[in-house]
Amino acid sequence: MTHLLTRALDTALDRTVVPGYSKIGYWLRRPSWDADDPRPGSLTGKTVVVTGASSGLGQATATATARLGATVHLVVRDLAKGRTAVTAIRGEVPGAEVHLHRCDVSDLASVRAFAAALRGSAERVDVLVHNAGVLPPERTETADGHEVAFATHVLGPLLMTELLRPLLAAAGRSRVVVVSSGGMYAQKLPADDPEYRDGEYRGTTAYARTKRMQVALAPLMQERWAADGIAVHTMHPGWADTPGVVTSLPGFHKVMGPVLRDAETGADTVVWLAATEPAPGGGQFWHDRAPRPEHYLPRTRESADELARLWAYVLDATALSR
């Protein structure tokens, strides 16, 4: 009976959005997780790579996985901010082995250079966390000619994972965690316009559209890499108080600030997916340590043809084989 009540509460929180995505939902769910927490030292001897790791959820993920014993690689655009993050992590986790790399995930040449360098220096990658994110105020394109949110959230992570495939395979049973957003629930898969060339451009819409793409493509990525023992997970952190939210959504932050999760709480499911045993099945969408539906609105459901067309487009854009 207790289990059924816990599940009913969890579902009610998820469907009502504000309680479930805020810190209220986290703290109401938290008591049922105690026995499920990753054990101390569970990532000892393992290598974790986190993009967008200079602040917010990325830094919180890096800190938590270092605390569990991992060797952590921070992947950042701004090395000065990255050095500050490294100092902070080492201050919180004395003796932590932390490495810093520069990579602009939206720039495919930068992704290729980073991956080549890591393949030359690391023997394995046990966990790859795709956390780097942008919410552009206006439509801009990368040097490769791709809309910047699409490049950052979809193309860069796909290419990076493919290029790090040998290191992920070397780990035996590795995990890829893509940090998505609950905002994707309001968007349909834009299979005919992934670069957001049509209509009035809005940064919040571009962000949500590309987050929808991440979740929709995860089962195909899971299928692509499953033979190498790589499990692909997507998740959303709820509403977290991060520098990105403050900068990109100041109105939302002003109104919702009192109930926003802190970065550590937002990163909890990322860390759980990275460290929990037995490993969860790949290809699922997670929030607060539970798999969630990919759609709540019938109008957002994509057809098999739409998914196939988007998959073909991103493989062509990253010059990957089908």
Short mmCIF file of C-alpha atoms in Angstrom, two decimals:
data_model
loop_
_atom_site.label_atom_id
_atom_site.label_comp_id
_atom_site.label_asym_id
_atom_site.label_seq_id
_atom_site.Cartn_x
_atom_site.Cartn_y
_atom_site.Cartn_z
CA MET A 1 0.00 0.00 0.00
CA THR A 2 2.82 2.41 0.88
CA HIS A 3 4.44 1.75 -2.49
CA LEU A 4 1.17 2.43 -4.31
CA LEU A 5 0.68 5.70 -2.42
CA THR A 6 4.24 6.74 -3.22
CA ARG A 7 3.68 6.06 -6.91
CA ALA A 8 0.37 7.92 -6.87
CA LEU A 9 2.01 10.96 -5.27
CA ASP A 10 4.86 10.83 -7.76
CA THR A 11 2.46 10.72 -10.72
CA ALA A 12 0.34 13.55 -9.33
CA LEU A 13 3.44 15.71 -8.86
CA ASP A 14 4.58 15.00 -12.40
CA ARG A 15 1.23 15.84 -13.99
CA THR A 16 0.69 19.07 -12.04
CA VAL A 17 4.10 20.39 -13.23
CA VAL A 18 4.73 23.26 -10.77
CA PRO A 19 4.92 21.09 -7.63
CA GLY A 20 6.72 18.29 -9.45
CA TYR A 21 9.33 20.39 -11.22
CA SER A 22 10.08 22.67 -8.27
CA LYS A 23 12.00 21.85 -5.12
CA ILE A 24 8.68 20.88 -3.55
CA GLY A 25 8.49 17.79 -5.76
CA TYR A 26 12.07 16.83 -5.04
CA TRP A 27 11.68 16.96 -1.27
CA LEU A 28 8.34 15.12 -1.32
CA ARG A 29 9.89 12.31 -3.40
CA ARG A 30 13.26 12.24 -1.64
CA PRO A 31 12.33 10.14 1.42
CA SER A 32 11.56 7.11 -0.75
CA TRP A 33 15.03 7.15 -2.34
CA ASP A 34 17.32 6.63 0.65
CA ALA A 35 17.98 2.96 -0.07
CA ASP A 36 18.52 3.81 -3.75
CA ASP A 37 21.31 6.37 -3.32
CA PRO A 38 24.60 5.57 -5.09
CA ARG A 39 26.94 4.04 -2.55
CA PRO A 40 30.09 5.92 -1.47
CA GLY A 41 32.98 5.19 -3.81
CA SER A 42 30.67 3.79 -6.48
CA LEU A 43 32.56 5.64 -9.24
CA THR A 44 36.07 4.92 -7.97
CA GLY A 45 38.32 4.01 -10.89
CA LYS A 46 35.83 5.37 -13.41
CA THR A 47 36.07 8.33 -15.77
CA VAL A 48 33.28 10.88 -16.12
CA VAL A 49 33.14 13.58 -18.83
CA VAL A 50 30.76 16.52 -18.32
CA THR A 51 30.10 19.24 -20.89
CA GLY A 52 28.96 22.70 -19.83
CA ALA A 53 30.74 22.02 -16.54
CA SER A 54 31.88 25.52 -15.53
CA SER A 55 28.72 26.32 -13.53
CA GLY A 56 25.20 25.23 -12.66
CA LEU A 57 24.10 21.66 -13.26
CA GLY A 58 27.36 20.74 -14.98
CA GLN A 59 29.55 21.83 -12.10
CA ALA A 60 27.19 20.20 -9.61
CA THR A 61 27.37 16.93 -11.59
CA ALA A 62 31.15 17.08 -11.75
CA THR A 63 31.39 17.74 -8.02
CA ALA A 64 29.01 14.93 -7.09
CA THR A 65 30.67 12.35 -9.33
CA ALA A 66 34.12 13.37 -8.04
CA ARG A 67 32.77 12.87 -4.52
CA LEU A 68 31.80 9.31 -5.55
CA GLY A 69 35.41 8.69 -6.60
CA ALA A 70 35.41 9.41 -10.33
CA THR A 71 38.16 11.01 -12.35
CA VAL A 72 36.26 13.95 -13.85
CA HIS A 73 36.87 15.80 -17.11
CA LEU A 74 35.26 19.25 -17.32
CA VAL A 75 34.47 20.36 -20.87
CA VAL A 76 33.89 24.12 -21.11
CA ARG A 77 33.82 27.00 -23.59
CA ASP A 78 35.44 29.51 -21.22
CA LEU A 79 38.68 28.26 -19.69
CA ALA A 80 38.79 31.03 -17.07
CA LYS A 81 35.38 29.96 -15.73
CA GLY A 82 36.48 26.36 -16.02
CA ARG A 83 39.54 26.97 -13.86
CA THR A 84 37.33 28.55 -11.23
CA ALA A 85 35.11 25.47 -11.31
CA VAL A 86 38.10 23.14 -10.98
CA THR A 87 39.29 25.06 -7.91
CA ALA A 88 35.81 24.90 -6.39
CA ILE A 89 35.50 21.15 -6.99
CA ARG A 90 38.90 20.42 -5.50
CA GLY A 91 37.97 22.57 -2.53
CA GLU A 92 34.81 20.55 -1.93
CA VAL A 93 36.38 17.18 -2.73
CA PRO A 94 39.98 17.18 -1.49
CA GLY A 95 42.18 14.92 -3.61
CA ALA A 96 39.73 14.88 -6.52
CA GLU A 97 41.29 14.17 -9.90
CA VAL A 98 39.86 16.85 -12.19
CA HIS A 99 40.91 17.70 -15.75
CA LEU A 100 39.90 20.71 -17.82
CA HIS A 101 39.27 20.88 -21.58
CA ARG A 102 38.06 23.61 -23.88
CA CYS A 103 35.37 22.70 -26.41
CA ASP A 104 32.53 24.66 -27.97
CA VAL A 105 29.94 21.91 -28.41
CA SER A 106 28.13 23.94 -31.09
CA ASP A 107 31.29 23.98 -33.25
CA LEU A 108 31.75 20.59 -34.91
CA ALA A 109 35.44 21.24 -35.58
CA SER A 110 35.93 22.00 -31.89
CA VAL A 111 34.12 18.77 -30.98
CA ARG A 112 36.37 16.79 -33.30
CA ALA A 113 39.51 18.38 -31.85
CA PHE A 114 38.41 17.72 -28.27
CA ALA A 115 37.48 14.10 -28.99
CA ALA A 116 40.80 13.46 -30.72
CA ALA A 117 42.70 14.93 -27.77
CA LEU A 118 40.76 12.88 -25.22
CA ARG A 119 41.24 9.68 -27.23
CA GLY A 120 44.96 10.38 -27.09
CA SER A 121 45.06 10.88 -23.32
CA ALA A 122 42.32 8.74 -21.72
CA GLU A 123 41.91 4.98 -21.76
CA ARG A 124 38.17 4.87 -21.15
CA VAL A 125 35.04 6.92 -20.54
CA ASP A 126 32.49 5.35 -18.23
CA VAL A 127 30.01 8.23 -18.17
CA LEU A 128 29.50 11.03 -20.70
CA VAL A 129 27.14 13.80 -19.60
CA HIS A 130 25.85 16.15 -22.29
CA ASN A 131 24.89 19.20 -20.27
CA ALA A 132 26.09 22.14 -22.38
CA GLY A 133 23.16 24.34 -23.32
CA VAL A 134 22.18 27.68 -24.82
CA LEU A 135 19.01 29.75 -25.09
CA PRO A 136 19.76 32.25 -27.88
CA PRO A 137 18.07 35.68 -27.82
CA GLU A 138 17.99 35.67 -31.63
CA ARG A 139 18.65 33.23 -34.43
CA THR A 140 22.34 32.79 -35.10
CA GLU A 141 24.32 30.19 -37.01
CA THR A 142 27.56 28.42 -36.23
CA ALA A 143 30.60 28.34 -38.50
CA ASP A 144 29.11 25.15 -39.95
CA GLY A 145 25.91 26.99 -40.89
CA HIS A 146 23.67 25.39 -38.24
CA GLU A 147 21.26 27.15 -35.90
CA VAL A 148 23.16 27.43 -32.64
CA ALA A 149 20.68 25.73 -30.27
CA PHE A 150 20.29 22.81 -32.69
CA ALA A 151 24.07 22.50 -33.00
CA THR A 152 24.64 22.70 -29.24
CA HIS A 153 21.89 20.36 -28.10
CA VAL A 154 21.69 17.85 -30.94
CA LEU A 155 24.54 17.82 -33.45
CA GLY A 156 27.45 18.39 -31.05
CA PRO A 157 26.40 15.72 -28.54
CA LEU A 158 25.71 13.17 -31.28
CA LEU A 159 29.09 13.76 -32.91
CA MET A 160 30.98 13.80 -29.62
CA THR A 161 29.46 10.52 -28.51
CA GLU A 162 30.26 8.87 -31.84
CA LEU A 163 33.86 10.09 -31.74
CA LEU A 164 34.29 8.95 -28.12
CA ARG A 165 32.71 5.60 -28.94
CA PRO A 166 36.03 3.70 -28.64
CA LEU A 167 36.58 5.06 -25.11
CA LEU A 168 32.98 4.38 -24.10
CA ALA A 169 33.23 0.85 -25.49
CA ALA A 170 36.49 0.31 -23.61
CA ALA A 171 34.65 0.91 -20.33
CA GLY A 172 32.53 -2.19 -20.93
CA ARG A 173 29.17 -0.87 -19.74
CA SER A 174 29.17 2.88 -20.17
CA ARG A 175 26.44 5.47 -19.83
CA VAL A 176 25.57 8.58 -21.80
CA VAL A 177 23.28 11.06 -20.04
CA VAL A 178 21.67 13.88 -22.03
CA VAL A 179 20.33 16.74 -19.92
CA SER A 180 17.09 17.75 -21.60
CA SER A 181 14.18 19.88 -20.37
CA GLY A 182 10.54 19.50 -19.41
CA GLY A 183 9.93 22.38 -21.81
CA MET A 184 10.08 19.85 -24.63
CA TYR A 185 6.59 18.62 -23.69
CA ALA A 186 5.05 21.65 -25.40
CA GLN A 187 6.81 21.10 -28.73
CA LYS A 188 6.32 18.74 -31.64
CA LEU A 189 9.35 17.31 -33.40
CA PRO A 190 10.29 19.86 -36.12
CA ALA A 191 11.33 17.25 -38.68
CA ASP A 192 10.75 19.60 -41.63
CA ASP A 193 12.57 22.57 -40.09
CA PRO A 194 15.24 21.41 -37.63
CA GLU A 195 17.30 24.57 -38.23
CA TYR A 196 14.35 26.85 -37.30
CA ARG A 197 14.40 28.81 -40.56
CA ASP A 198 10.62 29.21 -40.81
CA GLY A 199 8.42 31.55 -38.78
CA GLU A 200 9.29 34.03 -36.06
CA TYR A 201 12.30 32.89 -34.10
CA ARG A 202 11.99 32.70 -30.32
CA GLY A 203 14.86 31.51 -28.17
CA THR A 204 12.62 29.68 -25.70
CA THR A 205 10.95 27.84 -28.57
CA ALA A 206 14.29 26.98 -30.17
CA TYR A 207 15.46 25.61 -26.83
CA ALA A 208 12.34 23.49 -26.31
CA ARG A 209 12.32 22.21 -29.92
CA THR A 210 15.88 20.95 -29.65
CA LYS A 211 15.16 19.38 -26.27
CA ARG A 212 12.28 17.52 -27.94
CA MET A 213 14.77 16.32 -30.55
CA GLN A 214 17.11 15.00 -27.85
CA VAL A 215 14.37 12.90 -26.28
CA ALA A 216 12.97 11.67 -29.60
CA LEU A 217 16.38 10.64 -30.93
CA ALA A 218 17.60 8.91 -27.76
CA PRO A 219 16.15 5.47 -28.64
CA LEU A 220 17.85 5.65 -32.05
CA MET A 221 21.16 6.59 -30.43
CA GLN A 222 20.65 3.75 -27.98
CA GLU A 223 20.18 1.35 -30.87
CA ARG A 224 23.24 2.71 -32.69
CA TRP A 225 25.62 2.18 -29.77
CA ALA A 226 24.04 -0.70 -27.83
CA ALA A 227 26.39 -3.31 -29.33
CA ASP A 228 29.29 -1.44 -27.69
CA GLY A 229 27.65 -1.63 -24.27
CA ILE A 230 26.66 2.04 -24.31
CA ALA A 231 23.35 3.00 -22.65
CA VAL A 232 21.81 6.36 -23.60
CA HIS A 233 19.58 8.18 -21.13
CA THR A 234 17.76 11.50 -21.39
CA MET A 235 16.45 13.33 -18.36
CA HIS A 236 15.08 16.65 -17.27
CA PRO A 237 16.18 18.30 -14.02
CA GLY A 238 13.00 20.14 -13.18
CA TRP A 239 13.27 23.87 -12.58
CA ALA A 240 16.72 24.67 -11.23
CA ASP A 241 18.22 27.98 -10.15
CA THR A 242 21.26 28.15 -12.43
CA PRO A 243 23.21 31.01 -14.04
CA GLY A 244 21.64 30.10 -17.38
CA VAL A 245 18.12 30.57 -16.02
CA VAL A 246 19.04 33.89 -14.42
CA THR A 247 20.53 35.18 -17.68
CA SER A 248 18.12 33.75 -20.24
CA LEU A 249 14.82 33.74 -18.31
CA PRO A 250 14.97 36.63 -15.84
CA GLY A 251 11.17 37.00 -15.65
CA PHE A 252 10.70 33.31 -14.89
CA HIS A 253 13.49 33.45 -12.33
CA LYS A 254 11.94 36.46 -10.59
CA VAL A 255 8.53 34.82 -10.26
CA MET A 256 9.59 31.23 -9.53
CA GLY A 257 12.85 31.90 -7.70
CA PRO A 258 11.61 30.88 -4.22
CA VAL A 259 10.66 27.37 -5.37
CA LEU A 260 13.48 26.67 -7.84
CA ARG A 261 15.74 23.74 -7.11
CA ASP A 262 19.40 24.39 -6.40
CA ALA A 263 21.96 23.02 -8.86
CA GLU A 264 22.77 19.99 -6.70
CA THR A 265 19.11 19.00 -6.52
CA GLY A 266 18.67 19.53 -10.25
CA ALA A 267 21.68 17.32 -10.95
CA ASP A 268 20.55 14.50 -8.66
CA THR A 269 19.08 12.30 -11.39
CA VAL A 270 22.11 12.84 -13.63
CA VAL A 271 24.38 11.56 -10.87
CA TRP A 272 22.00 8.70 -10.05
CA LEU A 273 21.93 7.61 -13.70
CA ALA A 274 25.73 7.77 -13.76
CA ALA A 275 26.30 5.68 -10.66
CA THR A 276 23.32 3.55 -9.67
CA GLU A 277 23.49 -0.23 -9.90
CA PRO A 278 22.15 -2.18 -11.58
CA ALA A 279 22.31 0.15 -14.55
CA PRO A 280 18.90 1.36 -15.78
CA GLY A 281 17.81 0.40 -19.27
CA GLY A 282 18.80 2.86 -21.97
CA GLY A 283 16.61 4.87 -24.32
CA GLN A 284 14.32 6.20 -21.59
CA PHE A 285 13.42 9.72 -20.42
CA TRP A 286 13.91 10.34 -16.69
CA HIS A 287 12.96 12.86 -14.01
CA ASP A 288 13.57 12.47 -10.29
CA ARG A 289 14.91 8.95 -10.69
CA ALA A 290 11.85 7.62 -12.51
CA PRO A 291 11.13 7.04 -16.22
CA ARG A 292 8.61 9.53 -17.59
CA PRO A 293 6.30 9.62 -20.62
CA GLU A 294 7.79 11.32 -23.67
CA HIS A 295 4.44 12.94 -24.52
CA TYR A 296 1.47 14.28 -22.61
CA LEU A 297 -0.23 16.05 -25.55
CA PRO A 298 -1.42 14.08 -28.61
CA ARG A 299 -0.43 16.95 -30.91
CA THR A 300 3.25 16.57 -30.04
CA ARG A 301 3.55 12.95 -31.12
CA GLU A 302 5.83 12.39 -34.09
CA SER A 303 5.32 9.79 -36.78
CA ALA A 304 7.91 7.14 -37.61
CA ASP A 305 8.55 8.95 -40.89
CA GLU A 306 9.18 12.28 -39.15
CA LEU A 307 11.62 10.64 -36.75
CA ALA A 308 13.43 8.87 -39.59
CA ARG A 309 13.76 12.10 -41.58
CA LEU A 310 15.22 13.99 -38.63
CA TRP A 311 17.63 11.15 -37.88
CA ALA A 312 18.82 11.16 -41.50
CA TYR A 313 19.28 14.93 -41.35
CA VAL A 314 21.42 14.92 -38.20
CA LEU A 315 23.56 12.05 -39.46
CA ASP A 316 24.19 13.95 -42.71
CA ALA A 317 24.89 17.20 -40.84
CA THR A 318 27.53 15.50 -38.69
CA ALA A 319 28.92 13.43 -41.61
CA LEU A 320 28.16 10.17 -39.80
CA SER A 321 27.26 6.93 -41.52
CA ARG A 322 23.69 5.73 -41.50
#
